[in-house]
């Protein structure tokens, strides 16, 4: 198999694969080819038109601010009422957490100052250093631990030292004492714990931001299970924190209307809704059953599974599930001892997940190492369905039309599809939008390009590798990006 590296811009390389040993038979020798096409200078026209429509941006913004201020005030008041007394309590807890971690930093800083080495570089950042910021997030509780998990999952957005440090937020949140877990179990079950479970391990298997997981064995059937228990008071904490974040987002969008282009408030609303769904285990149980039904309907039960839910000992605050034994997909050494081809297992996991986008009413939206396991029998185990995503049939239909319209260059259909899937304002002029799209695609075709091709043959495998670099005029590319 030959590997082709195509560079669309200087310094960017994207691997493509082909079974054709001569993937570019049409290219003449020498393998240096220039393509000169006419670039349309009118590519700047949309930008100029939009600029003309904003002749007095300050007056327009002031007028919009005056009109929207009463609505902002009502929104803040209503959100504050919904938060209730939890808001001041969380503020006090935040101050306490800040002072606590600040005290730890001062103590560590004084020790380092007395040493010959002096204050380490990371400690000079104070509470913004990775270690102390992670401690602050953990003290602040569930909402901020979730934020820490986001940091740990986004190595392209955050520095490596922060990503590494916040890995500790996965399944290593502060534990709730077992006495409190027992009290929740008795309250939710409505009967003695011993009448349902043979035993419950007091040492948690995992302690996440929202819930704590304990191993157990069912009474009678002797099946190994895990009990996911919602941490006490967690819903109140989430409501208070997320309402505060929502108010901040609303104020930021009011002060800077340009932020509305990034849908800041909409994103915060989605986060709030998804996290509040996560504290309702009835919904998680339904999500698991939907995924298991998808695997059954598609004949994928030999490739993947999700834990069985035991409904008779599950409630809104506790979830009893089949215990699956395996290792996270990131544990390469353990995976290699279970299967001969770890790559095949990863591809299977991806195929099952992508299939759920189309064939399941919900899809797993929190796939990380702690939630995706390779089981002892070689199957992929999907865990923790607290956060799921949904793609409406309307959006899928619009996506199909959009992809088809790209191939046929039908720009009106393309514009309508983008509007249908919510990529634009609802009151957009579809015909004008279609003309702008046509101009963009025409500009792409008119780019001046230079293709440089090099080949190499592996003497041991006799495989041919072809490397190609496409050099694009940067001025034309910048003009194109302005139009986009």
Short mmCIF file of N, CA, C and O in Angstrom, two decimals, residues 109-186:
data_model
loop_
_atom_site.label_atom_id
_atom_site.label_comp_id
_atom_site.label_asym_id
_atom_site.label_seq_id
_atom_site.Cartn_x
_atom_site.Cartn_y
_atom_site.Cartn_z
N UNK A 109 5.25 27.32 49.04
CA UNK A 109 6.16 28.37 48.56
C UNK A 109 7.18 28.74 49.61
O UNK A 109 8.35 28.99 49.31
N UNK A 110 6.75 28.77 50.87
CA UNK A 110 7.69 29.11 51.94
C UNK A 110 8.77 28.04 52.08
O UNK A 110 9.93 28.35 52.33
N UNK A 111 8.41 26.76 51.90
CA UNK A 111 9.40 25.68 51.96
C UNK A 111 10.40 25.81 50.81
O UNK A 111 11.60 25.62 50.99
N UNK A 112 9.88 26.12 49.61
CA UNK A 112 10.75 26.24 48.44
C UNK A 112 11.67 27.45 48.56
O UNK A 112 12.82 27.43 48.13
N UNK A 113 11.16 28.53 49.15
CA UNK A 113 11.96 29.74 49.30
C UNK A 113 13.15 29.51 50.22
O UNK A 113 14.25 30.06 50.01
N UNK A 114 12.97 28.67 51.23
CA UNK A 114 14.05 28.38 52.17
C UNK A 114 15.11 27.46 51.59
O UNK A 114 16.21 27.35 52.13
N UNK A 115 14.76 26.74 50.49
CA UNK A 115 15.73 25.84 49.88
C UNK A 115 16.67 26.61 48.97
O UNK A 115 16.39 27.74 48.56
N UNK A 116 17.80 25.98 48.62
CA UNK A 116 18.81 26.63 47.77
C UNK A 116 18.32 26.78 46.33
O UNK A 116 18.76 27.68 45.62
N UNK A 117 17.42 25.91 45.90
CA UNK A 117 16.96 25.94 44.50
C UNK A 117 16.02 27.10 44.22
O UNK A 117 15.86 27.52 43.08
N UNK A 118 15.39 27.64 45.26
CA UNK A 118 14.46 28.74 45.05
C UNK A 118 13.09 28.26 44.63
O UNK A 118 12.79 27.06 44.64
N UNK A 119 12.22 29.19 44.25
CA UNK A 119 10.83 28.88 43.90
C UNK A 119 10.77 28.27 42.50
O UNK A 119 11.25 28.87 41.54
N UNK A 120 10.19 27.03 42.35
CA UNK A 120 10.08 26.41 41.04
C UNK A 120 9.26 27.28 40.07
O UNK A 120 8.42 28.08 40.49
N UNK A 121 9.52 27.09 38.79
CA UNK A 121 8.86 27.90 37.77
C UNK A 121 7.34 27.77 37.84
O UNK A 121 6.61 28.77 37.76
N UNK A 122 6.84 26.53 37.99
CA UNK A 122 5.39 26.32 38.01
C UNK A 122 4.74 27.02 39.20
O UNK A 122 3.64 27.56 39.09
N UNK A 123 5.44 27.05 40.35
CA UNK A 123 4.85 27.65 41.54
C UNK A 123 4.77 29.16 41.43
O UNK A 123 3.99 29.81 42.13
N UNK A 124 5.57 29.74 40.55
CA UNK A 124 5.52 31.18 40.37
C UNK A 124 4.19 31.63 39.78
O UNK A 124 3.82 32.80 39.87
N UNK A 125 3.46 30.70 39.17
CA UNK A 125 2.15 31.03 38.62
C UNK A 125 1.07 31.10 39.68
O UNK A 125 -0.07 31.47 39.40
N UNK A 126 1.41 30.71 40.92
CA UNK A 126 0.43 30.75 41.99
C UNK A 126 -0.68 29.74 41.77
O UNK A 126 -0.45 28.60 41.36
N UNK A 127 -1.92 30.15 42.03
CA UNK A 127 -3.06 29.24 41.88
C UNK A 127 -3.38 28.95 40.42
O UNK A 127 -4.22 28.09 40.14
N UNK A 128 -2.73 29.63 39.48
CA UNK A 128 -2.93 29.34 38.07
C UNK A 128 -2.00 28.24 37.56
O UNK A 128 -2.09 27.85 36.41
N UNK A 129 -1.10 27.77 38.41
CA UNK A 129 -0.24 26.66 38.01
C UNK A 129 -1.09 25.40 37.89
O UNK A 129 -2.13 25.27 38.56
N UNK A 130 -0.70 24.43 37.06
CA UNK A 130 -1.55 23.24 36.82
C UNK A 130 -1.94 22.51 38.10
O UNK A 130 -3.11 22.17 38.29
N UNK A 131 -0.97 22.27 39.00
CA UNK A 131 -1.26 21.48 40.19
C UNK A 131 -2.26 22.17 41.11
O UNK A 131 -3.23 21.54 41.56
N UNK A 132 -2.06 23.45 41.37
CA UNK A 132 -2.93 24.15 42.32
C UNK A 132 -4.29 24.50 41.70
O UNK A 132 -5.30 24.54 42.40
N UNK A 133 -4.31 24.74 40.40
CA UNK A 133 -5.58 24.98 39.74
C UNK A 133 -6.43 23.72 39.75
O UNK A 133 -7.65 23.77 39.98
N UNK A 134 -5.79 22.56 39.56
CA UNK A 134 -6.53 21.29 39.63
C UNK A 134 -7.06 21.06 41.04
O UNK A 134 -8.20 20.63 41.23
N UNK A 135 -6.26 21.38 42.06
CA UNK A 135 -6.74 21.23 43.44
C UNK A 135 -7.93 22.16 43.71
O UNK A 135 -8.89 21.77 44.39
N UNK A 136 -7.86 23.38 43.18
CA UNK A 136 -8.97 24.32 43.36
C UNK A 136 -10.24 23.80 42.71
O UNK A 136 -11.32 23.85 43.29
N UNK A 137 -10.12 23.27 41.49
CA UNK A 137 -11.27 22.71 40.79
C UNK A 137 -11.88 21.56 41.60
O UNK A 137 -13.10 21.43 41.70
N UNK A 138 -11.02 20.70 42.16
CA UNK A 138 -11.54 19.57 42.92
C UNK A 138 -12.26 20.04 44.18
O UNK A 138 -13.29 19.47 44.57
N UNK A 139 -11.74 21.06 44.82
CA UNK A 139 -12.42 21.59 46.02
C UNK A 139 -13.75 22.25 45.67
O UNK A 139 -14.69 22.21 46.45
N UNK A 140 -13.82 22.85 44.49
CA UNK A 140 -15.05 23.53 44.07
C UNK A 140 -16.16 22.55 43.71
O UNK A 140 -17.32 22.90 43.68
N UNK A 141 -15.78 21.29 43.39
CA UNK A 141 -16.81 20.28 43.18
C UNK A 141 -17.11 19.94 41.74
O UNK A 141 -16.33 20.22 40.82
N UNK A 142 -18.30 19.34 41.54
CA UNK A 142 -18.65 18.65 40.30
C UNK A 142 -18.49 19.49 39.04
O UNK A 142 -17.91 19.05 38.05
N UNK A 143 -19.04 20.69 39.04
CA UNK A 143 -19.03 21.51 37.84
C UNK A 143 -17.61 21.79 37.37
O UNK A 143 -17.29 21.67 36.18
N UNK A 144 -16.74 22.10 38.31
CA UNK A 144 -15.38 22.46 37.96
C UNK A 144 -14.53 21.22 37.65
O UNK A 144 -13.58 21.29 36.88
N UNK A 145 -14.88 20.10 38.25
CA UNK A 145 -14.21 18.85 37.88
C UNK A 145 -14.54 18.50 36.43
O UNK A 145 -13.69 18.03 35.67
N UNK A 146 -15.80 18.74 36.04
CA UNK A 146 -16.18 18.53 34.65
C UNK A 146 -15.37 19.44 33.72
O UNK A 146 -14.93 19.03 32.64
N UNK A 147 -15.17 20.69 34.14
CA UNK A 147 -14.34 21.60 33.36
C UNK A 147 -12.91 21.08 33.27
O UNK A 147 -12.26 21.16 32.22
N UNK A 148 -12.41 20.52 34.39
CA UNK A 148 -11.09 19.92 34.37
C UNK A 148 -10.99 18.75 33.42
O UNK A 148 -9.97 18.57 32.74
N UNK A 149 -12.04 17.95 33.33
CA UNK A 149 -12.06 16.84 32.38
C UNK A 149 -12.03 17.34 30.95
O UNK A 149 -11.41 16.74 30.07
N UNK A 150 -12.70 18.47 30.71
CA UNK A 150 -12.66 19.07 29.37
C UNK A 150 -11.24 19.51 29.03
O UNK A 150 -10.76 19.29 27.92
N UNK A 151 -10.55 20.12 29.98
CA UNK A 151 -9.16 20.54 29.76
C UNK A 151 -8.29 19.32 29.45
O UNK A 151 -7.46 19.34 28.53
N UNK A 152 -8.49 18.25 30.20
CA UNK A 152 -7.70 17.03 29.99
C UNK A 152 -7.97 16.38 28.65
O UNK A 152 -7.13 15.65 28.13
N UNK A 153 -9.14 16.66 28.08
CA UNK A 153 -9.52 16.03 26.80
C UNK A 153 -9.24 16.92 25.60
O UNK A 153 -9.59 16.55 24.48
N UNK A 154 -8.62 18.08 25.82
CA UNK A 154 -8.41 19.02 24.71
C UNK A 154 -6.94 19.42 24.61
O UNK A 154 -6.58 20.57 24.91
N UNK A 155 -6.06 18.49 24.21
CA UNK A 155 -4.62 18.81 24.13
C UNK A 155 -4.29 19.85 23.07
O UNK A 155 -3.22 20.45 23.11
N UNK A 156 -5.18 20.07 22.12
CA UNK A 156 -4.92 21.08 21.09
C UNK A 156 -5.28 22.48 21.56
O UNK A 156 -4.89 23.46 20.93
N UNK A 157 -6.01 22.60 22.67
CA UNK A 157 -6.44 23.90 23.17
C UNK A 157 -5.65 24.37 24.38
O UNK A 157 -5.54 25.57 24.63
N UNK A 158 -5.10 23.43 25.16
CA UNK A 158 -4.45 23.78 26.40
C UNK A 158 -3.02 23.25 26.43
O UNK A 158 -2.72 22.23 25.79
N UNK A 159 -2.14 23.91 27.19
CA UNK A 159 -0.74 23.45 27.29
C UNK A 159 -0.65 22.03 27.83
O UNK A 159 -1.51 21.58 28.62
N UNK A 160 0.41 21.33 27.44
CA UNK A 160 0.56 19.92 27.78
C UNK A 160 0.58 19.68 29.29
O UNK A 160 0.02 18.69 29.78
N UNK A 161 1.21 20.59 30.06
CA UNK A 161 1.30 20.38 31.50
C UNK A 161 -0.08 20.45 32.17
O UNK A 161 -0.35 19.75 33.14
N UNK A 162 -0.99 21.28 31.63
CA UNK A 162 -2.35 21.35 32.17
C UNK A 162 -3.15 20.10 31.78
O UNK A 162 -3.89 19.54 32.60
N UNK A 163 -2.99 19.67 30.53
CA UNK A 163 -3.68 18.47 30.07
C UNK A 163 -3.26 17.27 30.92
O UNK A 163 -4.10 16.46 31.35
N UNK A 164 -1.97 17.15 31.18
CA UNK A 164 -1.46 16.02 31.97
C UNK A 164 -1.98 16.07 33.40
O UNK A 164 -2.42 15.07 33.97
N UNK A 165 -1.93 17.25 34.02
CA UNK A 165 -2.34 17.38 35.42
C UNK A 165 -3.84 17.11 35.59
O UNK A 165 -4.25 16.43 36.55
N UNK A 166 -4.65 17.58 34.65
CA UNK A 166 -6.09 17.42 34.79
C UNK A 166 -6.58 16.03 34.40
O UNK A 166 -7.78 15.75 34.51
N UNK A 167 -5.65 15.15 33.97
CA UNK A 167 -6.03 13.75 33.79
C UNK A 167 -6.50 13.16 35.13
O UNK A 167 -7.27 12.20 35.15
N UNK A 168 -6.02 13.75 36.24
CA UNK A 168 -6.42 13.26 37.56
C UNK A 168 -7.89 13.49 37.85
O UNK A 168 -8.42 12.95 38.83
N UNK A 169 -8.56 14.32 37.04
CA UNK A 169 -9.99 14.57 37.26
C UNK A 169 -10.86 13.42 36.78
O UNK A 169 -12.05 13.38 37.08
N UNK A 170 -10.28 12.50 35.99
CA UNK A 170 -11.05 11.35 35.51
C UNK A 170 -11.06 10.27 36.59
O UNK A 170 -10.03 9.67 36.91
N UNK A 171 -12.26 10.01 37.14
CA UNK A 171 -12.48 8.92 38.09
C UNK A 171 -11.61 9.03 39.33
O UNK A 171 -11.37 8.04 40.02
N UNK A 172 -11.09 10.23 39.63
CA UNK A 172 -10.27 10.40 40.84
C UNK A 172 -10.72 11.63 41.61
O UNK A 172 -9.92 12.32 42.22
N UNK A 173 -12.00 11.90 41.56
CA UNK A 173 -12.54 13.02 42.32
C UNK A 173 -12.60 12.63 43.80
O UNK A 173 -12.55 11.44 44.15
N UNK A 174 -12.71 13.60 44.70
CA UNK A 174 -12.79 13.29 46.13
C UNK A 174 -13.92 12.30 46.43
O UNK A 174 -15.01 12.41 45.89
N UNK A 175 -13.64 11.34 47.31
CA UNK A 175 -14.59 10.28 47.62
C UNK A 175 -15.59 10.73 48.69
O UNK A 175 -15.27 11.55 49.56
N UNK A 176 -16.79 10.18 48.60
CA UNK A 176 -17.82 10.38 49.63
C UNK A 176 -17.70 9.24 50.62
O UNK A 176 -17.57 8.07 50.23
N UNK A 177 -17.72 9.51 51.92
CA UNK A 177 -17.63 8.43 52.92
C UNK A 177 -18.70 7.37 52.69
O UNK A 177 -19.84 7.67 52.32
N UNK A 178 -18.34 6.10 52.97
CA UNK A 178 -19.24 4.99 52.68
C UNK A 178 -20.51 5.05 53.52
O UNK A 178 -21.57 4.59 53.09
N UNK A 179 -20.43 5.67 54.71
CA UNK A 179 -21.63 5.80 55.53
C UNK A 179 -22.71 6.60 54.81
O UNK A 179 -23.91 6.27 54.88
N UNK A 180 -22.31 7.65 54.09
CA UNK A 180 -23.28 8.45 53.33
C UNK A 180 -23.83 7.65 52.15
O UNK A 180 -25.01 7.77 51.81
N UNK A 181 -22.97 6.84 51.53
CA UNK A 181 -23.43 5.98 50.42
C UNK A 181 -24.47 4.99 50.93
O UNK A 181 -25.51 4.76 50.28
N UNK A 182 -24.22 4.39 52.07
CA UNK A 182 -25.17 3.44 52.66
C UNK A 182 -26.51 4.12 52.95
O UNK A 182 -27.58 3.54 52.70
N UNK A 183 -26.46 5.34 53.47
CA UNK A 183 -27.70 6.06 53.78
C UNK A 183 -28.51 6.32 52.51
O UNK A 183 -29.75 6.17 52.51
N UNK A 184 -27.84 6.67 51.42
CA UNK A 184 -28.54 6.91 50.15
C UNK A 184 -29.14 5.62 49.64
O UNK A 184 -30.29 5.59 49.15
N UNK A 185 -28.41 4.50 49.73
CA UNK A 185 -28.92 3.21 49.27
C UNK A 185 -30.17 2.80 50.04
O UNK A 185 -31.16 2.35 49.45
N UNK A 186 -30.13 2.94 51.37
CA UNK A 186 -31.31 2.57 52.17
C UNK A 186 -32.50 3.44 51.81
O UNK A 186 -33.64 2.95 51.70
#
